[in-house]
mmCIF file of C-alpha atoms and ligand atoms in Angstrom:
data_model
loop_
_atom_site.group_PDB
_atom_site.id
_atom_site.type_symbol
_atom_site.label_atom_id
_atom_site.label_comp_id
_atom_site.label_asym_id
_atom_site.label_seq_id
_atom_site.Cartn_x
_atom_site.Cartn_y
_atom_site.Cartn_z
ATOM 1 C CA MET A 1276 0.000 0.000 0.000
ATOM 2 C CA PRO A 1277 1.616 3.300 -1.082
ATOM 3 C CA ALA A 1278 1.897 6.168 1.390
ATOM 4 C CA GLN A 1279 -0.846 8.739 1.118
ATOM 5 C CA THR A 1280 -0.430 11.953 -0.829
ATOM 6 C CA HIS A 1281 -2.950 14.551 0.232
ATOM 7 C CA ILE A 1282 -3.711 18.243 -0.104
ATOM 8 C CA SER A 1283 -3.437 19.843 3.324
ATOM 9 C CA LYS A 1284 -4.179 23.408 2.267
ATOM 10 C CA LEU A 1285 -5.955 24.904 -0.733
ATOM 11 C CA THR A 1286 -6.226 28.586 -1.558
ATOM 12 C CA LEU A 1287 -8.186 30.107 -4.425
ATOM 13 C CA THR A 1288 -8.206 33.604 -5.886
ATOM 14 C CA ASP A 1289 -10.854 34.715 -8.382
ATOM 15 C CA PHE A 1290 -11.642 31.107 -9.182
ATOM 16 C CA ARG A 1291 -15.250 30.756 -10.457
ATOM 17 C CA ASN A 1292 -17.547 31.981 -7.645
ATOM 18 C CA TYR A 1293 -14.678 32.244 -5.103
ATOM 19 C CA ALA A 1294 -13.127 35.695 -4.701
ATOM 20 C CA THR A 1295 -10.694 34.345 -2.127
ATOM 21 C CA LEU A 1296 -10.752 31.117 -0.163
ATOM 22 C CA ALA A 1297 -8.294 29.363 2.134
ATOM 23 C CA LEU A 1298 -9.132 25.838 3.260
ATOM 24 C CA ASP A 1299 -7.338 23.461 5.595
ATOM 25 C CA LEU A 1300 -8.027 19.929 4.472
ATOM 26 C CA ALA A 1301 -7.817 16.612 6.254
ATOM 27 C CA PRO A 1302 -6.389 13.420 4.807
ATOM 28 C CA GLY A 1303 -8.979 10.805 3.928
ATOM 29 C CA ALA A 1304 -12.576 11.595 3.028
ATOM 30 C CA VAL A 1305 -13.698 15.220 2.629
ATOM 31 C CA VAL A 1306 -17.411 15.875 2.075
ATOM 32 C CA PHE A 1307 -18.588 19.145 0.531
ATOM 33 C CA SER A 1308 -22.322 19.680 0.906
ATOM 34 C CA GLY A 1309 -24.474 22.650 0.002
ATOM 35 C CA ASP A 1310 -27.288 23.881 -2.191
ATOM 36 C CA ASN A 1311 -27.314 23.814 -5.975
ATOM 37 C CA GLY A 1312 -25.035 26.522 -7.282
ATOM 38 C CA ALA A 1313 -23.172 26.914 -3.966
ATOM 39 C CA GLY A 1314 -19.766 26.119 -5.474
ATOM 40 C CA LYS A 1315 -19.128 22.415 -4.720
ATOM 41 C CA THR A 1316 -18.170 21.337 -8.222
ATOM 42 C CA ASN A 1317 -16.068 24.487 -8.564
ATOM 43 C CA LEU A 1318 -13.907 23.262 -5.665
ATOM 44 C CA LEU A 1319 -13.371 19.903 -7.347
ATOM 45 C CA GLU A 1320 -12.604 21.675 -10.606
ATOM 46 C CA ALA A 1321 -9.955 23.741 -8.812
ATOM 47 C CA ILE A 1322 -8.302 20.566 -7.514
ATOM 48 C CA SER A 1323 -8.488 19.030 -10.996
ATOM 49 C CA PHE A 1324 -6.194 21.827 -12.213
ATOM 50 C CA LEU A 1325 -3.428 20.170 -10.182
ATOM 51 C CA THR A 1326 -3.019 17.750 -13.083
ATOM 52 C CA PRO A 1327 -2.238 18.582 -16.737
ATOM 53 C CA GLY A 1328 -5.143 19.557 -18.980
ATOM 54 C CA ARG A 1329 -8.147 21.796 -18.718
ATOM 55 C CA GLY A 1330 -9.651 20.359 -15.595
ATOM 56 C CA LEU A 1331 -12.788 18.327 -15.075
ATOM 57 C CA ARG A 1332 -15.060 20.673 -17.019
ATOM 58 C CA ARG A 1333 -12.610 21.213 -19.905
ATOM 59 C CA ALA A 1334 -13.684 24.822 -19.798
ATOM 60 C CA PRO A 1335 -11.984 27.753 -21.531
ATOM 61 C CA TYR A 1336 -9.799 29.498 -18.928
ATOM 62 C CA ALA A 1337 -11.686 32.737 -19.474
ATOM 63 C CA ASP A 1338 -14.793 31.022 -18.022
ATOM 64 C CA VAL A 1339 -12.889 29.925 -14.940
ATOM 65 C CA ALA A 1340 -11.769 33.413 -13.950
ATOM 66 C CA ARG A 1341 -14.346 34.933 -11.623
ATOM 67 C CA GLU A 1342 -16.999 37.148 -13.235
ATOM 68 C CA GLY A 1343 -16.374 40.650 -11.982
ATOM 69 C CA GLY A 1344 -12.796 39.797 -11.003
ATOM 70 C CA GLY A 1345 -9.627 41.070 -12.641
ATOM 71 C CA GLY A 1346 -9.658 38.491 -15.459
ATOM 72 C CA GLY A 1347 -7.115 36.013 -14.144
ATOM 73 C CA PHE A 1348 -7.333 33.255 -11.558
ATOM 74 C CA ALA A 1349 -4.922 31.473 -9.232
ATOM 75 C CA LEU A 1350 -4.924 28.447 -7.028
ATOM 76 C CA HIS A 1351 -2.358 27.087 -4.682
ATOM 77 C CA ALA A 1352 -2.073 23.761 -2.888
ATOM 78 C CA ARG A 1353 0.164 22.435 -0.179
ATOM 79 C CA LEU A 1354 0.769 18.727 -0.597
ATOM 80 C CA ASP A 1355 1.822 16.231 2.022
ATOM 81 C CA GLY A 1356 3.272 13.101 0.473
ATOM 82 C CA PRO A 1357 5.795 10.336 1.054
ATOM 83 C CA ASP A 1358 8.606 12.692 -0.032
ATOM 84 C CA GLY A 1359 7.559 15.495 2.307
ATOM 85 C CA GLN A 1360 5.735 18.709 1.517
ATOM 86 C CA ALA A 1361 5.388 20.430 -1.822
ATOM 87 C CA GLU A 1362 3.754 23.664 -2.916
ATOM 88 C CA ILE A 1363 2.020 23.795 -6.276
ATOM 89 C CA GLY A 1364 0.546 26.957 -7.735
ATOM 90 C CA THR A 1365 -1.206 27.422 -11.053
ATOM 91 C CA GLY A 1366 -3.423 29.913 -12.851
ATOM 92 C CA ILE A 1367 -3.557 32.470 -15.593
ATOM 93 C CA SER A 1368 -2.754 36.168 -15.401
ATOM 94 C CA VAL A 1369 -5.009 38.912 -16.631
ATOM 95 C CA GLY A 1370 -5.197 38.947 -20.419
ATOM 96 C CA GLU A 1371 -3.230 35.718 -20.798
ATOM 97 C CA GLY A 1372 -6.377 33.827 -21.678
ATOM 98 C CA GLU A 1373 -5.872 30.745 -23.762
ATOM 99 C CA GLY A 1374 -2.097 30.992 -23.934
ATOM 100 C CA GLY A 1375 -1.936 28.218 -21.359
ATOM 101 C CA ARG A 1376 -1.748 28.268 -17.624
ATOM 102 C CA ARG A 1377 1.438 28.560 -15.680
ATOM 103 C CA VAL A 1378 2.557 26.120 -13.053
ATOM 104 C CA ARG A 1379 4.979 26.758 -10.202
ATOM 105 C CA ILE A 1380 6.310 23.970 -8.044
ATOM 106 C CA ASN A 1381 8.084 24.836 -4.800
ATOM 107 C CA GLY A 1382 8.504 28.402 -5.974
ATOM 108 C CA ALA A 1383 10.081 27.644 -9.343
ATOM 109 C CA ALA A 1384 8.400 27.770 -12.751
ATOM 110 C CA ALA A 1385 7.681 24.250 -13.992
ATOM 111 C CA ARG A 1386 8.869 23.304 -17.483
ATOM 112 C CA SER A 1387 5.409 21.969 -18.240
ATOM 113 C CA ALA A 1388 2.188 21.042 -16.506
ATOM 114 C CA GLU A 1389 3.314 17.406 -16.687
ATOM 115 C CA ASP A 1390 5.816 18.151 -13.897
ATOM 116 C CA MET A 1391 2.893 18.126 -11.444
ATOM 117 C CA LEU A 1392 2.588 14.373 -12.036
ATOM 118 C CA GLU A 1393 5.820 13.887 -10.117
ATOM 119 C CA TRP A 1394 3.959 15.072 -7.019
ATOM 120 C CA LEU A 1395 0.377 13.942 -7.337
ATOM 121 C CA ARG A 1396 -2.170 12.126 -9.467
ATOM 122 C CA VAL A 1397 -5.759 13.333 -9.602
ATOM 123 C CA VAL A 1398 -8.638 11.182 -10.853
ATOM 124 C CA TRP A 1399 -12.296 12.212 -11.134
ATOM 125 C CA LEU A 1400 -15.798 10.972 -11.649
ATOM 126 C CA THR A 1401 -18.491 13.543 -12.463
ATOM 127 C CA PRO A 1402 -22.183 13.459 -13.416
ATOM 128 C CA ALA A 1403 -21.160 14.515 -16.941
ATOM 129 C CA MET A 1404 -19.534 11.077 -17.202
ATOM 130 C CA ASP A 1405 -22.844 9.298 -16.521
ATOM 131 C CA ALA A 1406 -23.346 9.211 -20.294
ATOM 132 C CA LEU A 1407 -19.865 7.823 -20.912
ATOM 133 C CA PHE A 1408 -21.029 4.432 -22.201
ATOM 134 C CA THR A 1409 -23.923 5.741 -24.303
ATOM 135 C CA GLY A 1410 -22.281 8.918 -25.596
ATOM 136 C CA PRO A 1411 -19.753 9.553 -28.370
ATOM 137 C CA ALA A 1412 -16.538 7.511 -28.677
ATOM 138 C CA ALA A 1413 -14.509 10.718 -28.322
ATOM 139 C CA ASP A 1414 -15.573 10.957 -24.658
ATOM 140 C CA ARG A 1415 -14.474 7.386 -23.950
ATOM 141 C CA ARG A 1416 -11.164 8.021 -25.719
ATOM 142 C CA ARG A 1417 -10.564 11.063 -23.555
ATOM 143 C CA PHE A 1418 -11.480 9.053 -20.448
ATOM 144 C CA LEU A 1419 -9.125 6.277 -21.534
ATOM 145 C CA ASP A 1420 -6.270 8.687 -22.192
ATOM 146 C CA ARG A 1421 -6.713 10.248 -18.743
ATOM 147 C CA LEU A 1422 -6.521 6.770 -17.223
ATOM 148 C CA VAL A 1423 -3.290 6.182 -19.161
ATOM 149 C CA LEU A 1424 -1.852 9.553 -18.105
ATOM 150 C CA ALA A 1425 -2.248 8.705 -14.419
ATOM 151 C CA ILE A 1426 0.054 5.695 -14.766
ATOM 152 C CA ASP A 1427 2.220 6.946 -17.657
ATOM 153 C CA PRO A 1428 3.021 10.694 -17.466
ATOM 154 C CA GLY A 1429 4.512 10.735 -20.992
ATOM 155 C CA HIS A 1430 1.132 10.015 -22.522
ATOM 156 C CA GLY A 1431 -0.024 13.635 -22.610
ATOM 157 C CA GLN A 1432 2.890 14.757 -24.761
ATOM 158 C CA ARG A 1433 2.462 11.756 -27.059
ATOM 159 C CA ALA A 1434 -1.171 12.665 -27.631
ATOM 160 C CA LEU A 1435 -0.275 16.312 -28.318
ATOM 161 C CA ASP A 1436 2.447 15.316 -30.800
ATOM 162 C CA TYR A 1437 0.073 13.027 -32.678
ATOM 163 C CA GLU A 1438 -2.665 15.666 -32.782
ATOM 164 C CA LYS A 1439 -0.229 18.232 -34.100
ATOM 165 C CA ALA A 1440 1.054 15.939 -36.842
ATOM 166 C CA MET A 1441 -2.482 14.962 -37.803
ATOM 167 C CA ARG A 1442 -3.569 18.589 -38.004
ATOM 168 C CA GLY A 1443 -0.617 19.153 -40.329
ATOM 169 C CA ARG A 1444 -1.685 16.241 -42.541
ATOM 170 C CA ASN A 1445 -5.299 17.391 -42.574
ATOM 171 C CA ARG A 1446 -4.114 20.798 -43.725
ATOM 172 C CA LEU A 1447 -2.168 19.224 -46.592
ATOM 173 C CA LEU A 1448 -5.269 17.224 -47.517
ATOM 174 C CA THR A 1449 -7.585 20.207 -47.665
ATOM 175 C CA ASP A 1450 -4.973 22.474 -49.333
ATOM 176 C CA GLY A 1451 -4.810 19.984 -52.178
ATOM 177 C CA THR A 1452 -1.025 19.685 -51.701
ATOM 178 C CA ARG A 1453 0.430 16.811 -53.733
ATOM 179 C CA ASP A 1454 3.974 17.007 -52.409
ATOM 180 C CA ASP A 1455 4.689 13.411 -51.401
ATOM 181 C CA ARG A 1456 7.719 14.328 -49.315
ATOM 182 C CA TRP A 1457 5.623 16.459 -46.972
ATOM 183 C CA PHE A 1458 3.100 13.714 -46.594
ATOM 184 C CA ASP A 1459 5.833 11.124 -46.029
ATOM 185 C CA ALA A 1460 7.450 13.181 -43.276
ATOM 186 C CA ILE A 1461 4.198 13.862 -41.444
ATOM 187 C CA GLU A 1462 2.918 10.316 -41.813
ATOM 188 C CA THR A 1463 6.158 8.936 -40.389
ATOM 189 C CA GLN A 1464 5.612 11.107 -37.304
ATOM 190 C CA MET A 1465 1.998 10.036 -37.058
ATOM 191 C CA ALA A 1466 2.998 6.383 -37.298
ATOM 192 C CA GLU A 1467 5.598 6.720 -34.536
ATOM 193 C CA THR A 1468 3.420 8.640 -32.102
ATOM 194 C CA GLY A 1469 0.229 6.807 -33.072
ATOM 195 C CA VAL A 1470 1.720 3.410 -32.324
ATOM 196 C CA ALA A 1471 3.157 4.700 -29.039
ATOM 197 C CA ILE A 1472 -0.331 5.902 -28.078
ATOM 198 C CA ALA A 1473 -1.907 2.579 -29.007
ATOM 199 C CA ALA A 1474 0.755 0.649 -27.081
ATOM 200 C CA ALA A 1475 0.257 2.759 -23.943
ATOM 201 C CA ARG A 1476 -3.507 2.315 -24.137
ATOM 202 C CA ALA A 1477 -3.201 -1.435 -24.642
ATOM 203 C CA GLU A 1478 -0.866 -1.667 -21.651
ATOM 204 C CA LEU A 1479 -3.271 0.322 -19.467
ATOM 205 C CA VAL A 1480 -6.166 -1.918 -20.472
ATOM 206 C CA ARG A 1481 -4.114 -5.043 -19.711
ATOM 207 C CA LEU A 1482 -3.112 -3.770 -16.253
ATOM 208 C CA LEU A 1483 -6.534 -2.375 -15.426
ATOM 209 C CA ALA A 1484 -8.296 -5.572 -16.488
ATOM 210 C CA ALA A 1485 -6.057 -7.515 -14.088
ATOM 211 C CA MET A 1486 -6.947 -5.067 -11.315
ATOM 212 C CA ILE A 1487 -10.676 -5.316 -12.078
ATOM 213 C CA ASP A 1488 -10.372 -9.092 -11.756
ATOM 214 C CA ARG A 1489 -9.454 -8.494 -8.130
ATOM 215 C CA LEU A 1490 -12.879 -6.944 -7.440
ATOM 216 C CA PRO A 1491 -15.124 -9.468 -5.674
ATOM 217 C CA ASP A 1492 -17.383 -11.439 -8.074
ATOM 218 C CA THR A 1493 -20.523 -10.492 -6.266
ATOM 219 C CA GLY A 1494 -19.536 -7.096 -4.890
ATOM 220 C CA PRO A 1495 -21.515 -3.848 -5.135
ATOM 221 C CA PHE A 1496 -19.383 -2.670 -8.048
ATOM 222 C CA PRO A 1497 -19.605 -5.211 -10.842
ATOM 223 C CA GLN A 1498 -16.561 -6.368 -12.729
ATOM 224 C CA ALA A 1499 -16.219 -4.794 -16.159
ATOM 225 C CA ASP A 1500 -14.745 -6.462 -19.198
ATOM 226 C CA ILE A 1501 -12.758 -3.771 -20.940
ATOM 227 C CA SER A 1502 -11.137 -3.872 -24.357
ATOM 228 C CA LEU A 1503 -10.097 -1.558 -27.159
ATOM 229 C CA SER A 1504 -11.383 -1.213 -30.667
ATOM 230 C CA GLY A 1505 -8.952 0.226 -33.160
ATOM 231 C CA ASP A 1506 -6.573 -1.373 -35.661
ATOM 232 C CA LEU A 1507 -3.368 -0.249 -33.973
ATOM 233 C CA GLU A 1508 -4.537 -1.228 -30.489
ATOM 234 C CA THR A 1509 -5.524 -4.673 -31.777
ATOM 235 C CA GLU A 1510 -2.324 -5.246 -33.754
ATOM 236 C CA ILE A 1511 0.037 -4.028 -31.049
ATOM 237 C CA SER A 1512 -0.871 -6.891 -28.711
ATOM 238 C CA THR A 1513 0.367 -9.506 -31.204
ATOM 239 C CA ALA A 1514 2.875 -7.795 -33.523
ATOM 240 C CA PRO A 1515 6.151 -5.938 -32.827
ATOM 241 C CA ALA A 1516 5.711 -2.153 -32.657
ATOM 242 C CA VAL A 1517 8.020 -1.537 -35.638
ATOM 243 C CA ASP A 1518 5.825 -3.720 -37.857
ATOM 244 C CA VAL A 1519 2.641 -2.016 -36.697
ATOM 245 C CA GLU A 1520 4.289 1.351 -37.332
ATOM 246 C CA GLU A 1521 5.285 0.369 -40.865
ATOM 247 C CA ARG A 1522 1.804 -0.979 -41.610
ATOM 248 C CA PHE A 1523 0.160 2.203 -40.329
ATOM 249 C CA ARG A 1524 2.572 4.399 -42.275
ATOM 250 C CA ARG A 1525 1.727 2.540 -45.473
ATOM 251 C CA ALA A 1526 -2.004 2.675 -44.731
ATOM 252 C CA LEU A 1527 -1.781 6.455 -44.350
ATOM 253 C CA ALA A 1528 0.153 6.785 -47.621
ATOM 254 C CA ASN A 1529 -2.335 4.587 -49.468
ATOM 255 C CA GLY A 1530 -5.269 6.397 -47.911
ATOM 256 C CA ARG A 1531 -4.374 9.894 -49.131
ATOM 257 C CA ASP A 1532 -6.993 10.032 -51.891
ATOM 258 C CA ARG A 1533 -9.710 8.663 -49.639
ATOM 259 C CA ASP A 1534 -8.757 11.120 -46.875
ATOM 260 C CA ARG A 1535 -8.537 13.982 -49.361
ATOM 261 C CA ALA A 1536 -12.129 13.279 -50.359
ATOM 262 C CA ALA A 1537 -13.172 13.170 -46.690
ATOM 263 C CA GLY A 1538 -11.135 16.273 -45.841
ATOM 264 C CA ARG A 1539 -9.529 14.550 -42.839
ATOM 265 C CA THR A 1540 -7.590 11.499 -41.665
ATOM 266 C CA LEU A 1541 -9.934 8.534 -41.380
ATOM 267 C CA GLU A 1542 -7.632 5.960 -39.819
ATOM 268 C CA GLY A 1543 -5.606 6.055 -36.626
ATOM 269 C CA PRO A 1544 -5.753 6.034 -32.837
ATOM 270 C CA HIS A 1545 -7.968 9.153 -32.951
ATOM 271 C CA ARG A 1546 -10.743 6.811 -34.094
ATOM 272 C CA SER A 1547 -10.325 4.093 -31.425
ATOM 273 C CA ASP A 1548 -12.845 3.285 -28.728
ATOM 274 C CA LEU A 1549 -12.951 1.781 -25.252
ATOM 275 C CA LEU A 1550 -15.406 -1.119 -25.111
ATOM 276 C CA VAL A 1551 -16.964 -1.979 -21.766
ATOM 277 C CA ARG A 1552 -19.205 -4.889 -20.812
ATOM 278 C CA HIS A 1553 -20.982 -5.696 -17.556
ATOM 279 C CA ARG A 1554 -19.461 -9.089 -16.812
ATOM 280 C CA PRO A 1555 -22.017 -10.564 -14.362
ATOM 281 C CA LYS A 1556 -24.863 -9.632 -16.707
ATOM 282 C CA ALA A 1557 -22.940 -10.410 -19.900
ATOM 283 C CA MET A 1558 -24.320 -7.159 -21.276
ATOM 284 C CA PRO A 1559 -22.713 -4.236 -23.123
ATOM 285 C CA ALA A 1560 -22.449 -1.318 -20.684
ATOM 286 C CA GLU A 1561 -24.570 0.931 -22.882
ATOM 287 C CA LEU A 1562 -27.539 -1.429 -22.449
ATOM 288 C CA CYS A 1563 -27.341 -1.416 -18.632
ATOM 289 C CA SER A 1564 -29.559 0.684 -16.367
ATOM 290 C CA THR A 1565 -28.421 4.117 -15.200
ATOM 291 C CA GLY A 1566 -27.526 2.782 -11.746
ATOM 292 C CA GLU A 1567 -25.791 -0.276 -13.194
ATOM 293 C CA GLN A 1568 -23.721 1.932 -15.498
ATOM 294 C CA LYS A 1569 -22.757 4.135 -12.551
ATOM 295 C CA ALA A 1570 -21.750 1.120 -10.441
ATOM 296 C CA LEU A 1571 -19.701 -0.215 -13.359
ATOM 297 C CA LEU A 1572 -17.948 3.127 -13.776
ATOM 298 C CA VAL A 1573 -17.269 3.427 -10.045
ATOM 299 C CA GLY A 1574 -15.725 -0.075 -10.148
ATOM 300 C CA ILE A 1575 -13.466 0.955 -13.036
ATOM 301 C CA VAL A 1576 -12.419 4.216 -11.364
ATOM 302 C CA LEU A 1577 -11.690 2.515 -8.015
ATOM 303 C CA SER A 1578 -9.689 -0.239 -9.723
ATOM 304 C CA HIS A 1579 -7.800 2.435 -11.598
ATOM 305 C CA ALA A 1580 -7.103 4.322 -8.353
ATOM 306 C CA ARG A 1581 -5.633 1.128 -6.914
ATOM 307 C CA LEU A 1582 -3.542 0.609 -10.053
ATOM 308 C CA THR A 1583 -2.295 4.211 -9.981
ATOM 309 C CA GLY A 1584 -1.257 3.810 -6.349
ATOM 310 C CA GLU A 1585 0.644 0.609 -7.069
ATOM 311 C CA MET A 1586 2.302 1.899 -10.251
ATOM 312 C CA SER A 1587 3.260 5.396 -9.115
ATOM 313 C CA GLY A 1588 3.820 4.775 -5.418
ATOM 314 C CA MET A 1589 1.445 7.702 -4.733
ATOM 315 C CA THR A 1590 -2.166 7.304 -3.755
ATOM 316 C CA PRO A 1591 -4.245 9.326 -6.229
ATOM 317 C CA ILE A 1592 -6.532 12.111 -5.064
ATOM 318 C CA LEU A 1593 -10.108 11.260 -5.996
ATOM 319 C CA LEU A 1594 -12.759 13.804 -6.971
ATOM 320 C CA LEU A 1595 -16.194 12.204 -6.793
ATOM 321 C CA ASP A 1596 -18.828 14.755 -7.756
ATOM 322 C CA GLU A 1597 -22.445 13.932 -6.784
ATOM 323 C CA ILE A 1598 -21.242 10.447 -6.028
ATOM 324 C CA ALA A 1599 -24.089 9.494 -3.716
ATOM 325 C CA ALA A 1600 -26.824 10.412 -6.182
ATOM 326 C CA HIS A 1601 -27.264 7.098 -8.014
ATOM 327 C CA LEU A 1602 -25.934 4.750 -5.339
ATOM 328 C CA ASP A 1603 -28.209 2.954 -2.875
ATOM 329 C CA GLY A 1604 -27.283 2.802 0.827
ATOM 330 C CA GLY A 1605 -25.408 -0.491 0.544
ATOM 331 C CA ARG A 1606 -23.329 0.723 -2.376
ATOM 332 C CA ARG A 1607 -22.561 4.012 -0.611
ATOM 333 C CA ALA A 1608 -21.310 2.157 2.465
ATOM 334 C CA ALA A 1609 -19.234 -0.152 0.262
ATOM 335 C CA LEU A 1610 -17.748 2.838 -1.565
ATOM 336 C CA PHE A 1611 -16.744 4.518 1.702
ATOM 337 C CA SER A 1612 -15.036 1.421 3.015
ATOM 338 C CA ILE A 1613 -13.148 0.849 -0.266
ATOM 339 C CA LEU A 1614 -11.954 4.472 -0.159
ATOM 340 C CA GLU A 1615 -10.626 3.948 3.352
ATOM 341 C CA GLU A 1616 -8.919 0.762 2.298
ATOM 342 C CA LEU A 1617 -7.335 2.540 -0.710
ATOM 343 C CA ASN A 1618 -6.033 5.140 1.741
ATOM 344 C CA CYS A 1619 -6.817 7.968 -0.716
ATOM 345 C CA GLN A 1620 -7.814 11.518 -0.006
ATOM 346 C CA ALA A 1621 -11.278 11.549 -1.580
ATOM 347 C CA PHE A 1622 -13.355 14.676 -2.139
ATOM 348 C CA MET A 1623 -17.068 13.966 -2.402
ATOM 349 C CA THR A 1624 -19.951 16.349 -2.988
ATOM 350 C CA GLY A 1625 -23.691 16.223 -2.497
ATOM 351 C CA THR A 1626 -26.580 18.572 -1.829
ATOM 352 C CA ASP A 1627 -27.379 16.634 1.335
ATOM 353 C CA ALA A 1628 -24.733 15.802 3.949
ATOM 354 C CA ALA A 1629 -27.075 13.133 5.353
ATOM 355 C CA LEU A 1630 -26.183 10.812 2.466
ATOM 356 C CA PHE A 1631 -22.707 10.681 3.957
ATOM 357 C CA SER A 1632 -23.810 10.298 7.585
ATOM 358 C CA SER A 1633 -22.221 6.853 7.906
ATOM 359 C CA LEU A 1634 -18.872 8.641 7.516
ATOM 360 C CA ARG A 1635 -19.474 10.711 10.640
ATOM 361 C CA GLY A 1636 -16.303 10.861 12.703
ATOM 362 C CA ARG A 1637 -14.306 9.418 9.799
ATOM 363 C CA ALA A 1638 -14.449 12.334 7.355
ATOM 364 C CA GLN A 1639 -14.083 16.091 7.227
ATOM 365 C CA PHE A 1640 -17.516 17.651 6.598
ATOM 366 C CA LEU A 1641 -17.595 21.088 4.993
ATOM 367 C CA THR A 1642 -20.593 23.169 3.975
ATOM 368 C CA VAL A 1643 -20.373 25.281 0.843
ATOM 369 C CA ASP A 1644 -22.483 28.420 0.649
ATOM 370 C CA HIS A 1645 -22.164 30.987 -2.152
ATOM 371 C CA GLY A 1646 -18.441 30.969 -2.470
ATOM 372 C CA THR A 1647 -17.673 30.415 1.228
ATOM 373 C CA VAL A 1648 -16.801 27.165 2.958
ATOM 374 C CA GLY A 1649 -17.090 26.298 6.652
ATOM 375 C CA PRO A 1650 -17.466 23.283 8.903
ATOM 376 C CA THR A 1651 -20.798 21.465 8.584
ATOM 377 C CA GLU A 1652 -22.731 22.082 11.808
ATOM 378 C CA ASP A 1653 -24.319 18.767 12.736
ATOM 379 C CA ALA A 1654 -21.936 16.380 11.009
HETATM 380 N N1 LIG B 880 -16.452 32.506 -13.757
HETATM 381 C C1 LIG B 880 -17.399 32.533 -12.818
HETATM 382 N N2 LIG B 880 -17.507 33.583 -11.975
HETATM 383 C C2 LIG B 880 -18.443 33.609 -10.989
HETATM 384 N N3 LIG B 880 -19.295 32.613 -10.766
HETATM 385 C C3 LIG B 880 -19.241 31.545 -11.561
HETATM 386 C C4 LIG B 880 -18.291 31.440 -12.616
HETATM 387 N N4 LIG B 880 -18.455 30.250 -13.231
HETATM 388 C C5 LIG B 880 -19.468 29.647 -12.595
HETATM 389 N N5 LIG B 880 -19.958 30.412 -11.594
HETATM 390 C C6 LIG B 880 -21.039 30.117 -10.651
HETATM 391 O O1 LIG B 880 -20.599 29.281 -9.633
HETATM 392 C C7 LIG B 880 -21.752 28.755 -8.983
HETATM 393 C C8 LIG B 880 -21.452 27.432 -8.358
HETATM 394 O O2 LIG B 880 -21.254 26.444 -9.352
HETATM 395 P P1 LIG B 880 -20.995 24.923 -8.995
HETATM 396 O O3 LIG B 880 -21.108 24.178 -10.253
HETATM 397 O O4 LIG B 880 -19.756 24.776 -8.210
HETATM 398 O O5 LIG B 880 -22.237 24.605 -8.046
HETATM 399 P P2 LIG B 880 -22.559 23.284 -7.231
HETATM 400 O O6 LIG B 880 -22.472 23.620 -5.777
HETATM 401 O O7 LIG B 880 -21.729 22.172 -7.720
HETATM 402 O O8 LIG B 880 -24.094 23.073 -7.607
HETATM 403 P P3 LIG B 880 -24.930 21.748 -8.018
HETATM 404 O O9 LIG B 880 -25.415 21.149 -6.733
HETATM 405 O O10 LIG B 880 -26.060 22.312 -8.791
HETATM 406 O O11 LIG B 880 -24.067 20.875 -8.804
HETATM 407 C C9 LIG B 880 -22.845 28.740 -10.040
HETATM 408 O O12 LIG B 880 -23.900 29.552 -9.618
HETATM 409 C C10 LIG B 880 -22.160 29.330 -11.264
HETATM 410 O O13 LIG B 880 -23.014 30.164 -12.006
HETATM 411 MG MG1 LIG B 881 -22.135 20.497 -8.845
#
């Protein structure tokens, strides 16, 4: 069991509906309760900025800066982990907008947001993900790539490099460029990064599937059968990477006319999908009930948290927005005891603190009210 990494202090400035906020946080479970619109999800979103990317809402930074504030936002966290304390700050300055947010670690500018992964891993589950199994493949791909990133910090850069190369190829396609050398150069890059992406995804699925197998057969969170659709992901499990790369490079070269007609690249890891089945019911996840889908997703996220802890040596910080909403009492109790066993700091939200009453004495209860946060009175 890895030692716990937790946020002991969080401060926000001009972040969503918080003008300023300073919070002392306990290790273990933290429950934020409060009315609709109080600012619970905003707190989780702030914490989600302690990992690379745009946070759990994937919002433009301009939307994150407080309305009526100066135009920028900042957040700062003190971390307590196995290697001692660390201070991470991030935000955007006034007028910086979409140029990217800055990250400082222990007072020094980080080379990139990926540097935060040396200190902590953050994983989330939000109501927006309730439609994960029924919604578009792009959402599942993004979910999958976040799962990979938590165990393999290089994955973010890989994905960016592939996207950039593909955008370059798409531009050549729509420009009507016929220069084969340009295509060759870009397609070679796409083949290299694309196969690396597929290999990292396949590895994550292999490791996660083994972790899911450790869930009890008849537990509250059903075992999921997970697999990948996508030519590269399928090939990479049986063929050497160099061969898959060469095959993909040739497929791109041969597909230029087809892709020119479509105006974009039609083959590659940007078209792959994560396939999930409910094992006990032998049913595709998308055909399961709302509650069954939620339980399946919780099982995947908890198994992934365990995997992240074992692989990185750091317990991930979990953000579980509206987690109690679809879970019955038995499943809620099971969730709380698994979280304690995982030894993670877990932030949970709900409009009603009573749904978390079985955690009394074992969690920090905070009430959120219009951009202020204080101890929950009768918790
Ligand atoms: N940039 C911003 N500046 C000021 N307020 C904002 C900004 N962005 C969002 N808000 C407001 O923050 C408030 C709190 O939002 P949040 O999503 O955190 O609520 P919540 O407590 O999670 O509510 P619910 O229970 O409905 O999920 C909302 O009223 C929203 O309009
Ligand atoms: Mg909310």
